[in-house]
Structure formats: structure tokens, C-alpha cells
Amino acid sequence: MNPIAKNSPDELLIRVPEFGRAPLGSEAEKRLASLWETLPGWRGWLATVDHKEIGLRYLVTAFIFLLMGGVEALIMRVQLARPDQALLTPEQYNQLFTMHGVTMIFLYSLPILSGFSNYLWPLLLGSRDMAFPRLNALSYWLFLFAGIFLYVSFPLGQAPNAGWFNYVPFSSLEFNTGPNIDVYALGMVLLGISTTVGAINFVVTLFRMRAPGMSINRVPILVWGTLTASVGNLLAVPSVSLAFFLLWLDRQIGTHFFDAANGGKPLLWQHLFWMFGHPWVYAIVLPAMGIVSDALPTFCRRPLVGYAAVALSTMATMLLGFEVWIHHMFATGLPTLALSFFGAASMVISIPSAVAVFAWVATIWLGRPVFNTPFLFFAGFVMLFVMGGVSGVMTAAVPLDFQLNDTYFIVAHLHYVLLGINVFPVVGGIYYWFPKFFGRMMNETLGKWSFWVMFIGFNIGFFPMHIAGLMGMPRRIYTYSGNMGWNTINMVTSVGAFLFAAGILIFMVNVLISLKRGELAGDNPWDAATLEWSAPSPPKAYNFAVIPLIASRHPLWEDRLNEGEARSSLDEGYLLMQGRETLATTPLDAKPDLILKMPEDSYAPFYLGLFSALIFAGLLLHWWDFAGLMAIAAGIALTAWMWPGRKLEQSVPAMQPAKESEHG
Amino acid sequence: MAKLMPLLEPLPVGSYGKRSSGWWGLLALIVTEGSLFGYLLFSYFYLASQALEHWPPDGLPKLAIPGINTIILLASSGFIWASERCLKNKKMRSSITLMAVAIILGTCFVMIQLREWSNKSYNMATNLYGSLYFTITGFHMAHVVVGVIILSLLLLWMILGYFDDKRYLPVTIGGFYWHFVDGVWLFVFTALYLTPYL
Amino acid sequence: MKCGTDFCIGLLAALANWPASALAANDDAPLNYFLHSYGPSSGPAMILGWVMATVCVAVCIIIGVLLVAAMARKRQPADFRDIGHEEEGLAWVYIGTGLSTCVLFALAIYAMITLNAMAKPATAPGLTLAVTGYDWWWKVVYEDEDPDRRFVTANEIHIPVGVPVLIKLDSADVIHAFWVPLLAGKTQMIPGLVNRQWLQADVAGVYRGQCTQYCGVQHAHMALEVIAQESADFKNWQEAQRQKAILPSAAPAADGLKEFMEHCSGCHAIQGTEATGDHGPDLTHLNSRRLLAAGLLTNNPRQVIEWITHAQDIKPGSRMPSIALSSSERADLSAFLATLN
Ligand code: HEA
Ligand code: HEA
Ligand code: CUA
Ligand SMILES: [Cu+2]
């Protein structure tokens, strides 16, 4: 075994993990609960590091941002419903569509998926928490503060107004003198930190925190999706953070990165932005596709077709995703050869998507579908994904994109993929996991209504945008004249948008009603296969009373599937209850490796997040001293966080000599 | 039905050696920081390759002092490595001394680099090259400063007796970060000081 | 499935827009590049568009049908708790992906061929223009070796029919994009970089263009027109544009000229006068243009004076201020502007 352990005379440092049972209500279970539960009241609220709590906060916050972005969009749709309307001034419209894009892309799409992953990962993987619970809390606080930061200037009429991709020189000081772009730039750097620490957490969690036996080829596809997205984020986010930071320097310090008059290049911005931007659009769909890959089989009463192929295609998509950023820049006058290459690469990227699509269709075909609400959302998603995907293929044809670029065709494409591959699986995912989150089922009748209203509204709202685009309607125009031939189409679009919003409203009503009066769910209402359904609904603070042993990809279906010889052991497992503990396993085949001491609740993440946000506020307001002061405060918070404990097990006091509990 | 058998061998408890989560976390951090520098250097070469005037505008960079500084930085990495080894071999005293030397070397690097900066005839806002030069070296400098602070904390904790031959994980991790900062400097140095000679 | 039918309805709606005549002036949808193309720099892309749209609609329909069939297909009754086998079904993935790959490669190659075919005109360009994007209008320079024959206009480009025209694109401020969809695709106009594109009109007519790269408050109202003329008409037009303005000597136009020099010459140029401002369009031949303010208004004396006095109401945020004029000043200025033919 490991040399340290052998040489070590210190009993506290090495022990045989206790093995046994801890049924609900037993001594052991009570002890676990007392160890893992957070303090009641606001203290616990600020200090909690429970991934379930953080996950729910992510979900709720991101959903609120969806509503805010949605209301912005609806106002835009009123303005665009008829030609030559003057409901909004051009400047208001510009701030609206920018904030709409920024909100949806950065404050809704990824955070909502982080919410799912945060809540579900440890439950899917058979662990008691994420690898870095405090980092998890930090990531949430930073996200919240960055969101507030991006929105504070909105009521003052000083919101970002240069579109979500914020091209220079329009966003440079010369043409945009207000604080709006600085808000965007600094907010994005702050949000980038949140995304990065979140991504680090996911990556390490995957490699370290799986239950024994959950080898890499047994993890659910959602985990593959989030893992791939997180690795993608680690590689891509620095690009956009850097771009925004350089822009901020250009604006505030007078550097010349993007300043054509002094040798800078506006195109550098486009490269840095899209080198991030394209991988990012996959980062905000791969986990959502994972939701479908995991949940759809439940309703088809059979495992996913082609697990390995889908997992590989997830990674292939991300890999190729780093090769196609130029397809957002076809019209910038690059050499034909480069355009050909990146156009072809953009088409090749559809191949892994085809793998997934055919796997889903085959799963439905070969299964026995049960038409519950989540199923409808997932099946609808497949259709919308294909429609959004093929319009992407059309734009990938370079000469065609010379026409399509910057028209409503692109707006149609991006909504089909973003809503089709993100919003639909997310809403479906909430229907699916709601019983796990809250212990109650959501209402089926309202559920079906919400699906059909959303689905029909969506297609009425966004399909005509393709045609508007083909008829030459440019995007980002605050109004248009009546003789361009776009009148009917825009009216239809606006009506559809409101219908879609009504669907969302029904969904929200359903959530509120079901929270109070939903049918009680039980542990596994859908008879699903994955590990989270073996925990009570809602799960206890410690997730699993015993860390289970996993023998297959479908622990709850094993008996009926006849997968292999061995059977997972869910009721009997590692107890690990000398303080907050969980098991670390080896990265690939998930053999027990280490008993991890998990941190207690802590205020440090909240303070670190707060001070970091205040640094950025100081920078925005040019209160340099204040920013410096806050940086020192953040440094102190970080030092306090990192302060080592006297004991090797760090902050947790040793409960009892290890020997006594070696019974297993 | 075959039942899965639990592994009933003793396992290490707590954060232990390279297998700790912290070490993995740092690895991930390095991936993302590494790509940050990658994008910085991409920006540098992208802009440099399209520059119309001379590049760099005031002639080829002088190599002597930056070269020495590079050696100082690399040497500090060596001391960190030695310090960690001593710690593992229960040589507390030498470990502390070596760590202190590494910190002094790191500080020297910062001082020399600051002098380099003040000797430049341009600043961030003067011209494009100045913007690039100061931003890239500035980013690196920020990492060195953070590194020196981390090393100082480690030194403090060593003196306070938090670490010994079994509890050295933070030193491993902090040291790893420092090696990364040094490694990145080689890329920065090559890009800013050596490639203009090509 | 619902969206399949949606697609068909949408397509029908688009087809209904097909105009009866092939005349270049398509008033119903002046930017509809999917149904109209009048030159070799847009035609192949339109056909590519049709092919791709057909393939893509077909893919949607196939998947839609498969999905519906997969759901509706008859199955033997079985217990809810029965679970299907994991291994089945890979053939779906192999066949589906294999076919998709072939189609995608074919499309990629077709797109590449089209791109190469469209990259350069078949014959050398017969005319070179420099178009510069400004917030929110277009400056057009007809270059010539002889500086006297060079001339400048704005927002309206005349070209001869059947001749490839090379256009050099630049920007004076932020990024704009030059797009005359019925003649060619778009190209960004990026400060510090001169991009080139070419276009050619095979049919005489008026082709609308539009800035497509978001460039600020009046991005929506940054349009232009390309007027393709038979070569003789084009020559006449060119000659007329080269003339300097004939200065009025009698009141009220002469007073109007003074007004102009006082209020406007800082921004506008009129060849043959001391007005050489270059923040706004060259007004030497103002009355020769069909539209005003980058496609926003039709050009007639009433609209001109309306524009001058209320520019900020008509095009809020425009770089042209609303200019307060007394009614006599207004009349004088009007009279003067009416001489700019
Ligand atoms: C959710 C995120 C998401 C996803 C998944 C995609 C997926 C794809 N996108 Fe999209 N894209 C965006 C989000 C996304 N996009 C956004 C937000 C923009 C606009 C940014 C802005 O300007 O604001 C954009 C813009 C955009 C452009 C730039 C257009 C322009 O501005 O001019 C291009 C060009 O190539 C493109 C291509 C593609 C392609 C080829 C895919 C492929 O991955 C699609 C692959 C999937 C399929 C093809 C369907 C399934 C496959 C089959 C069923 C097989 C059979 C199919 C065939 C044989 C065709 N996208
Ligand atoms: C996930 C991403 C996402 C989502 C969900 C949406 C959702 C919608 N989008 Fe958006 N959109 C983008 C991402 C997204 N969009 C991006 C990236 C751009 C490009 C921006 C740019 O160019 O910079 C864009 C641009 C864009 C434009 C083009 C603007 C322009 O170019 O001028 C339009 C125009 O119609 C539009 C419309 C809509 C509509 C009608 C919805 C609807 O789906 C919204 C539906 C409504 C809701 C979801 C809210 C429901 C509200 C209620 C039920 C009321 C209850 C309220 C309270 C309780 C407070 N969007
Ligand atoms: Cu110019 Cu848009
Ligand atoms: Cu893309």
C-alpha cells in the first residue's frame, strides 16, 4: 500500500474505514446528521457549505435571472412587434438587448447548470459533498455578487450597451464614455473567477469523490457533461477575462491593445472573445444534454443506447469546440483558406452531435416511453436541438454566412440552441428532480400544459425569425420601417414570445403549488436507475448514511438488467463518522484511497466573496484606496481560510482514538 | 448474487501527500493560469506580427540583467525543493533556512524587475509595445508577489510548528505553485526578450 | 411533430413572398437575399442556401418522423418495472452518424467550392470605390489617378451594369458592415484595416444595403442604396458628379450660402466653396440623391429642411445636430440647397 501509511506510527493518521449499516433513526445515523447539519438561522445561512443548499441557491438565483432576461426580451418584443414604434429610445433598446444577452448567457445558462451539478454530483457519485465545499460556497457568492454588480447600473440607465460580445472600438472609451462598459468588463472578470473556482471544484470532485466501484465508465452522462464543460471553462474563461481586463486597461489606463490609431487591433478583441465564446456555448449545453441522457432513459424504461459513444461525443464536441471560433468572424475579411478550414471544422463538429441525437432517438425507439412531463420536455428538446443544430450548419457554410451573419437568422439559431438545448432540458430537469429536491411531485396536468404552451409558443416565436433573417432583417435594430416586408413576421414572433412566457408562468405556478401541496414522492418515484434516487427525498445533510459500493452503471436497476455478476451494496457501506468525513477514491477505477476530512461551515467564503466584489466596486468607482483596502481584507479572509490546523486532519478535532472504531 | 466486498485495509486520514484534494485543485488552477498566460502571449505575438514600425520600438532588449534575474528566480525554485525535502527528512532547521533563502531570492527578483521597469523609457500608455510589455510582465509580477506572500506564510507556519515530516502538504502545494510561476517566467522571458532576436 | 409543420408553414410563407416579376426593384422585401439575387457575387450563395435549407429541412423532418414513430410505435405490453437491454441499438448510432457524416462532408466541400468560386470576379474589376463607414452614414469615394476626376458622394453608390466593382472598405470610427444582400454578402469595415469585397449587378435597378454590424444608437438607420445603371447613364452620372457646385449670386440663395458657411461648413463639404468639413456627407450634389440621412427619408426640399431643423427627432443620437433656424434663414438655406444638383 502507500508508503506513508506503512511508516507512520501515528494511529490518527491511518485507519481502517468502518463498514456497516446506518438505517434511518439508528444511533449512527443520528450522529451523522448532527455532524453534517448546518446551524439554523442566518448564521447557518451565510456559513453553509452544503452542496445541496448551494445547488438550490444557484438554481433559484439563475432562474430569477432568466425571468429578468425574459422580461427584458418581452419589452423588446413589444417594441419590435410593429414597425416604427417608439416605445423605447434607441439607447434603451440597446441596453435592453445587451443586458438580455449578458443575463441569459452569463447569469442564467451556466449558473443554472452549475446548480443542477452542484446539487446532484455528490448524490450521483455517492459522496457526501464536493471536493471543496467552501470553494463551492465562494463560487456561489461570487456569482451572486457579480450578477448584482452587472445589474446595479441598469436602473441608472447606464447598463452595458455594446451587445454581449461588446466589440471594440464601439466599447472603447472614445465611443462609449459612460461607466456602462466598465461595469461589464469588471463584472465579467469577477464572474470569471466564480466560474473558474466552480470548474476546479467539479474537476477535482470527479477525479476524487466517487463512491468505491464507480469507475470512470460508470459515471452518469451528466457528470461527463459537467466535467467536459468545466475543463473547457478552465481553458477558455481566461481568454474572455483577459480580453475584458485589457479593455478595462485601454479605457482606464490608456493602453493601446485595441486602439487602431496606435497599432492596436480591434480584431484581437474578436479573436479573444470568440476563442472563449465558442467553447462556452458548448459549456452551457453539454451538461444540459447530460441531463437528458440520464433522465430520458428513466422514462424509456431502458438504459441509454450507446453510453460510451455519447460520453465520447461529449468530449469530442468540446475538443472540436476550440477549433471553430473563427466561424463568428467569417465577415471580417480573413483569407479564404482560413475561412474554408474553419467552415469545414464547424460542420465536422456536428458529427458528435449526430451521435447523441441518434442515441436519444434509438433510446426512445427501443424503449417503452412513459409520457410524463419530463419526458415531453426531453423529447421536445431532441427536436429543437436538431432544428437549432442544422441552422448552425447552414451558417457554417461560409458564403452563405456572408449573408446570414448578423441577421435574425442567427438570432433564430441561437435561440433554438440556447432555449432548445438549455432551457427545455433545464425545465424538464426540474420536473424530474423536483421530487428529490423537495420530496413532493409536481402536478402532471399543469406540467403537460406548461410543456405544450412553451413548446408551441417557442416555435411560433422563434421559427419565423429564420424567415425574417432570410428576408434580410438585421439583428440589433431598435426599429424597422414598414416597407421591408417584415411586419407580419415580427408580429407573429412577438405573440409567440408572450405565449412562451405564459408557458414559463404556468411552470412557475406549478412549482409554487407543488411545493405546498404536491403528492409525497418517496425515494424513487420514477423508478430511476441512478444513485441519487437511493437517498431519501429530500436527501439528508450527509447524503448517504453509508458510502455505497457500486458494481454497475445502473445501481438501482441491476437486478432487472442483469448487468454483470456483482451487485452494488447500497445499505451497507463505509460509515465514516469521526467528524465530517467522506471517502476519496482513485481517479480512474475508484478504489478507496483516502479518508477525507471535510470542512465545517465557514464564513470565510462569504467574506472573501464580498471583499472581492468590493475590490471591483472600488475599481469601478476609481476609489483606488478603497480597492486596495478591500484587497487586503480579501487577503486576510483567504489567509484565515487557509490557516492550517494543528492536527493533520485539519480543523476537525479528533473524536476518539481510531482503534476503538476499527470493527469493520 | 455476488456481493461486493469492502476494502478493509487501513487508509490514510485527512489530507495526505500528493493525493490530497488540494494538490489536485492546484493542478487545475495551474491549467487555467497557464492558459491565461497562453492567451497573453498569443495577444503579444498577434499584435507583434502585425506591427508596422520596429519591434520592439526602442531596439532589441538587453539581456544581461533579465538573464541574471531569470537565474535568480530559477534558483529560488531549487531552494523551495530542497526545503521541502528537508522538511520530509525531519530537518526542520535547514528547511526553514532554505525557505527563507527562497523568499529572499524571490524578493530580489521583484526588486530587480522593478528596477527594470523604472529604467524603461516608456510606460503602459506610451505605445503598444509598452502596453504589452508592462501588462505581461505585470501579470507575472503579480504572480510572483502572491507567490512570495504564500511562501512567507509557509515560513511563518513552519516557524510556528504547524508542519513536520508528516504534515507538509501546504508546503508541497505552495512550492508547486512557485515552480509554476518560475516555469511561466521562462515562457515570458523567451517571448519578450529572446524572440525579438529571431 | 409540431415543428416539422411549422417549418413547412414558414417555408410557404416565405415562398408567398416571391414576387411576380423578376425586376430588380423588389419593394416588398428589399433585402430578401434568399429569393433574389442579381449578380455573380450573390447568386451562388443563394443556390447554396437553397440546397442547404433543403437538406436541413429534410434532416428535421426525418428526425421528427423518427421521433414521432419511436413514441407512437406499437409495443408488446410489459410491466412498468421491466427494463430493456443496454447493448441494443448501437446500429442506430452507427448508421445515423455514418449517413450524417457523408452529408456533412458533401456540404462542406460544396461550400468550399462555392467560396472559391465567389472569392474573385471572373474578369478584373472595372471600377474601384472606397467606402468608409461613419456613425451612421457612408462616405463613397470614386477614385481616379487624376485627382480632378476623383469625386466623393454619400449613401448612394452608382455602378455600371455587368461590371465587377471592387470596393475597399474602411471605417472612420467603429466597426460597421457593408451589405447589399441582393448583390453580395457582407464584409466588416474595421478601423485600421482595409477590407475588400466585390459585387456586380446584372440587372439595372436600385438595391438596398444596410449596415449589419451593431455600431451604436442609429445602427438601425444606417442604410444605403446601390443604383446599377446602363453604362451610358453611369458615365453621365459620373460626369455630373465631377462638376463643382455652381454658386448662386442672387438672393435668397446667395444668403443661403452664407447661412451654410456659417452653420454647416464645419461638417459638410461642397466642392467649389470653402466648405470642406468632413464630419458629414458631401453635399455638392445633394439633390441628385434619392434618399436622405442614410436611407431614412426620401429626398425632397421639404424633407431636407425638416431634417436640418429636426435631425435629432428624426434620427435621435445622429451626429448631425438639430439646427435652430429662423423662418427667413430657413427659406434662404432652402433656396441655396435647392441649387445643389
Ligand atoms: C447553445 C449553444 C450553441 C450550440 C450548441 C451551437 C451549435 C452550433 N453552432 Fe452556433 N451559435 C450560438 C450558440 C450555439 N451554437 C450562439 C449563441 C451564436 C451567436 C452568437 C452571437 O453572434 O450573438 C451562434 C452562432 C453561430 C455561428 C456564427 C453565425 C454568425 O454570426 O454569422 C455559426 C457559424 O458557423 C454557428 C454554427 C454552429 C454549429 C455548426 C453548431 C453545431 O454544433 C450544431 C450541431 C448539431 C446538429 C447539426 C444537429 C444534430 C445532428 C444531426 C441530426 C445529424 C444530421 C445533420 C446534418 C446532416 C446537417 N453558430
Ligand atoms: C439562454 C439564452 C436566451 C434566452 C432564454 C432568450 C430568450 C428570449 N429572447 Fe433572446 N437572446 C439571447 C439569449 C437568450 N434569449 C442572446 C445571447 C441574444 C443576443 C444578444 C446580443 O445581440 O447581444 C439574444 C437576442 C434576442 C433578440 C434580438 C435582439 C436584437 O438583435 O435586436 C430578441 C428579439 O426578439 C430576443 C428575444 C427573446 C425572447 C422573446 C425570449 C423569450 O424566450 C423570453 C421568454 C420570457 C421569459 C422566460 C420570462 C417569463 C416571464 C414571465 C412569465 C413574467 C413573470 C415575471 C415576473 C414574475 C417578474 N433575444
Ligand atoms: Cu454601422 Cu451598424
Ligand atoms: Cu460558435
Short mmCIF file of N, CA, C and O in Angstrom, two decimals, chain A residues 242-287:
data_model
loop_
_atom_site.label_atom_id
_atom_site.label_comp_id
_atom_site.label_asym_id
_atom_site.label_seq_id
_atom_site.Cartn_x
_atom_site.Cartn_y
_atom_site.Cartn_z
N LEU A 242 -9.25 37.91 -19.74
CA LEU A 242 -8.13 38.72 -20.21
C LEU A 242 -8.63 39.81 -21.15
O LEU A 242 -8.26 40.98 -21.02
N ALA A 243 -9.49 39.45 -22.09
CA ALA A 243 -9.98 40.44 -23.04
C ALA A 243 -10.64 41.60 -22.31
O ALA A 243 -10.36 42.77 -22.60
N PHE A 244 -11.50 41.26 -21.35
CA PHE A 244 -12.18 42.33 -20.64
C PHE A 244 -11.21 43.14 -19.78
O PHE A 244 -11.36 44.35 -19.63
N PHE A 245 -10.22 42.46 -19.23
CA PHE A 245 -9.25 43.20 -18.43
C PHE A 245 -8.45 44.15 -19.31
O PHE A 245 -8.24 45.32 -18.96
N LEU A 246 -8.01 43.67 -20.48
CA LEU A 246 -7.27 44.54 -21.39
C LEU A 246 -8.14 45.72 -21.83
O LEU A 246 -7.67 46.85 -21.94
N LEU A 247 -9.40 45.44 -22.06
CA LEU A 247 -10.31 46.52 -22.45
C LEU A 247 -10.39 47.55 -21.34
O LEU A 247 -10.35 48.77 -21.57
N TRP A 248 -10.48 47.06 -20.12
CA TRP A 248 -10.56 47.98 -18.99
C TRP A 248 -9.28 48.82 -18.91
O TRP A 248 -9.33 50.03 -18.67
N LEU A 249 -8.12 48.17 -19.12
CA LEU A 249 -6.86 48.93 -19.13
C LEU A 249 -6.89 49.98 -20.22
O LEU A 249 -6.51 51.13 -20.01
N ASP A 250 -7.34 49.59 -21.41
CA ASP A 250 -7.43 50.54 -22.51
C ASP A 250 -8.28 51.74 -22.10
O ASP A 250 -7.95 52.88 -22.39
N ARG A 251 -9.36 51.45 -21.43
CA ARG A 251 -10.29 52.53 -21.09
C ARG A 251 -9.79 53.37 -19.93
O ARG A 251 -9.95 54.58 -19.93
N GLN A 252 -9.17 52.74 -18.93
CA GLN A 252 -8.85 53.49 -17.72
C GLN A 252 -7.39 53.89 -17.61
O GLN A 252 -7.07 54.87 -16.96
N ILE A 253 -6.50 53.12 -18.19
CA ILE A 253 -5.08 53.43 -18.03
C ILE A 253 -4.52 54.03 -19.31
O ILE A 253 -3.46 54.62 -19.31
N GLY A 254 -5.21 53.81 -20.41
CA GLY A 254 -4.72 54.38 -21.66
C GLY A 254 -3.76 53.48 -22.42
O GLY A 254 -2.92 53.95 -23.19
N THR A 255 -3.86 52.18 -22.22
CA THR A 255 -3.05 51.27 -23.02
C THR A 255 -3.64 51.20 -24.44
O THR A 255 -4.66 51.83 -24.73
N HIS A 256 -2.99 50.45 -25.31
CA HIS A 256 -3.35 50.54 -26.74
C HIS A 256 -3.69 49.21 -27.38
O HIS A 256 -3.52 49.05 -28.59
N PHE A 257 -4.15 48.25 -26.61
CA PHE A 257 -4.33 46.91 -27.20
C PHE A 257 -5.29 46.91 -28.37
O PHE A 257 -5.06 46.24 -29.37
N PHE A 258 -6.37 47.66 -28.24
CA PHE A 258 -7.40 47.59 -29.28
C PHE A 258 -7.50 48.89 -30.06
O PHE A 258 -8.45 49.11 -30.80
N ASP A 259 -6.50 49.73 -29.89
CA ASP A 259 -6.60 51.09 -30.38
C ASP A 259 -5.90 51.18 -31.74
O ASP A 259 -4.67 51.24 -31.82
N ALA A 260 -6.69 51.17 -32.81
CA ALA A 260 -6.12 51.09 -34.15
C ALA A 260 -5.19 52.26 -34.46
O ALA A 260 -4.22 52.12 -35.18
N ALA A 261 -5.46 53.42 -33.87
CA ALA A 261 -4.65 54.58 -34.18
C ALA A 261 -3.21 54.39 -33.70
O ALA A 261 -2.30 55.03 -34.21
N ASN A 262 -3.00 53.51 -32.74
CA ASN A 262 -1.65 53.32 -32.19
C ASN A 262 -1.14 51.89 -32.37
O ASN A 262 -0.39 51.40 -31.54
N GLY A 263 -1.58 51.25 -33.40
CA GLY A 263 -1.04 49.92 -33.68
C GLY A 263 -1.82 48.79 -33.04
O GLY A 263 -1.55 47.63 -33.31
N GLY A 264 -2.79 49.10 -32.18
CA GLY A 264 -3.62 48.05 -31.61
C GLY A 264 -4.56 47.49 -32.66
O GLY A 264 -4.68 48.05 -33.76
N LYS A 265 -5.18 46.38 -32.35
CA LYS A 265 -6.04 45.74 -33.35
C LYS A 265 -7.42 45.44 -32.80
O LYS A 265 -7.56 44.62 -31.89
N PRO A 266 -8.45 46.05 -33.37
CA PRO A 266 -9.81 45.68 -32.96
C PRO A 266 -10.08 44.19 -33.14
O PRO A 266 -10.83 43.60 -32.37
N LEU A 267 -9.45 43.58 -34.14
CA LEU A 267 -9.71 42.16 -34.37
C LEU A 267 -9.20 41.28 -33.24
O LEU A 267 -9.71 40.18 -33.03
N LEU A 268 -8.20 41.77 -32.50
CA LEU A 268 -7.71 40.97 -31.37
C LEU A 268 -8.86 40.70 -30.40
O LEU A 268 -8.98 39.61 -29.85
N TRP A 269 -9.69 41.71 -30.21
CA TRP A 269 -10.85 41.52 -29.33
C TRP A 269 -11.71 40.38 -29.84
O TRP A 269 -12.11 39.48 -29.09
N GLN A 270 -12.00 40.40 -31.13
CA GLN A 270 -12.89 39.37 -31.67
C GLN A 270 -12.28 37.98 -31.48
O GLN A 270 -12.96 37.03 -31.12
N HIS A 271 -10.97 37.88 -31.71
CA HIS A 271 -10.33 36.57 -31.52
C HIS A 271 -10.44 36.14 -30.06
O HIS A 271 -10.89 35.02 -29.77
N LEU A 272 -10.02 37.01 -29.14
CA LEU A 272 -10.05 36.61 -27.74
C LEU A 272 -11.47 36.30 -27.30
O LEU A 272 -11.71 35.35 -26.56
N PHE A 273 -12.43 37.11 -27.76
CA PHE A 273 -13.80 36.87 -27.32
C PHE A 273 -14.31 35.53 -27.82
O PHE A 273 -14.87 34.74 -27.06
N TRP A 274 -14.12 35.25 -29.09
CA TRP A 274 -14.73 34.02 -29.62
C TRP A 274 -13.91 32.78 -29.32
O TRP A 274 -14.46 31.67 -29.30
N MET A 275 -12.60 32.94 -29.07
CA MET A 275 -11.85 31.77 -28.61
C MET A 275 -12.45 31.27 -27.30
O MET A 275 -12.40 30.09 -26.99
N PHE A 276 -12.97 32.22 -26.53
CA PHE A 276 -13.75 31.84 -25.37
C PHE A 276 -15.19 31.48 -25.77
O PHE A 276 -15.74 30.47 -25.34
N GLY A 277 -15.78 32.35 -26.59
CA GLY A 277 -17.21 32.29 -26.82
C GLY A 277 -17.69 30.98 -27.39
O GLY A 277 -18.70 30.44 -26.97
N HIS A 278 -16.96 30.45 -28.35
CA HIS A 278 -17.50 29.21 -28.89
C HIS A 278 -17.42 28.04 -27.92
O HIS A 278 -18.42 27.37 -27.69
N PRO A 279 -16.24 27.78 -27.32
CA PRO A 279 -16.25 26.70 -26.31
C PRO A 279 -17.33 26.92 -25.26
O PRO A 279 -17.96 25.98 -24.79
N TRP A 280 -17.55 28.17 -24.93
CA TRP A 280 -18.55 28.47 -23.90
C TRP A 280 -19.94 28.01 -24.31
O TRP A 280 -20.68 27.47 -23.49
N VAL A 281 -20.32 28.21 -25.60
CA VAL A 281 -21.68 27.79 -25.93
C VAL A 281 -21.82 26.27 -25.76
O VAL A 281 -22.90 25.79 -25.46
N TYR A 282 -20.75 25.53 -25.91
CA TYR A 282 -20.86 24.10 -25.63
C TYR A 282 -20.86 23.85 -24.13
O TYR A 282 -21.52 22.93 -23.66
N ALA A 283 -20.11 24.68 -23.39
CA ALA A 283 -20.11 24.51 -21.94
C ALA A 283 -21.52 24.69 -21.38
O ALA A 283 -21.86 24.07 -20.37
N ILE A 284 -22.34 25.54 -22.02
CA ILE A 284 -23.68 25.73 -21.49
C ILE A 284 -24.69 24.78 -22.08
O ILE A 284 -25.87 24.92 -21.83
N VAL A 285 -24.26 23.83 -22.91
CA VAL A 285 -25.23 22.83 -23.34
C VAL A 285 -24.83 21.41 -22.98
O VAL A 285 -25.71 20.56 -22.80
N LEU A 286 -23.54 21.13 -22.87
CA LEU A 286 -23.17 19.73 -22.62
C LEU A 286 -23.77 19.19 -21.33
O LEU A 286 -24.31 18.07 -21.32
N PRO A 287 -23.72 19.95 -20.21
CA PRO A 287 -24.37 19.41 -19.02
C PRO A 287 -25.87 19.23 -19.22
O PRO A 287 -26.45 18.26 -18.72
#
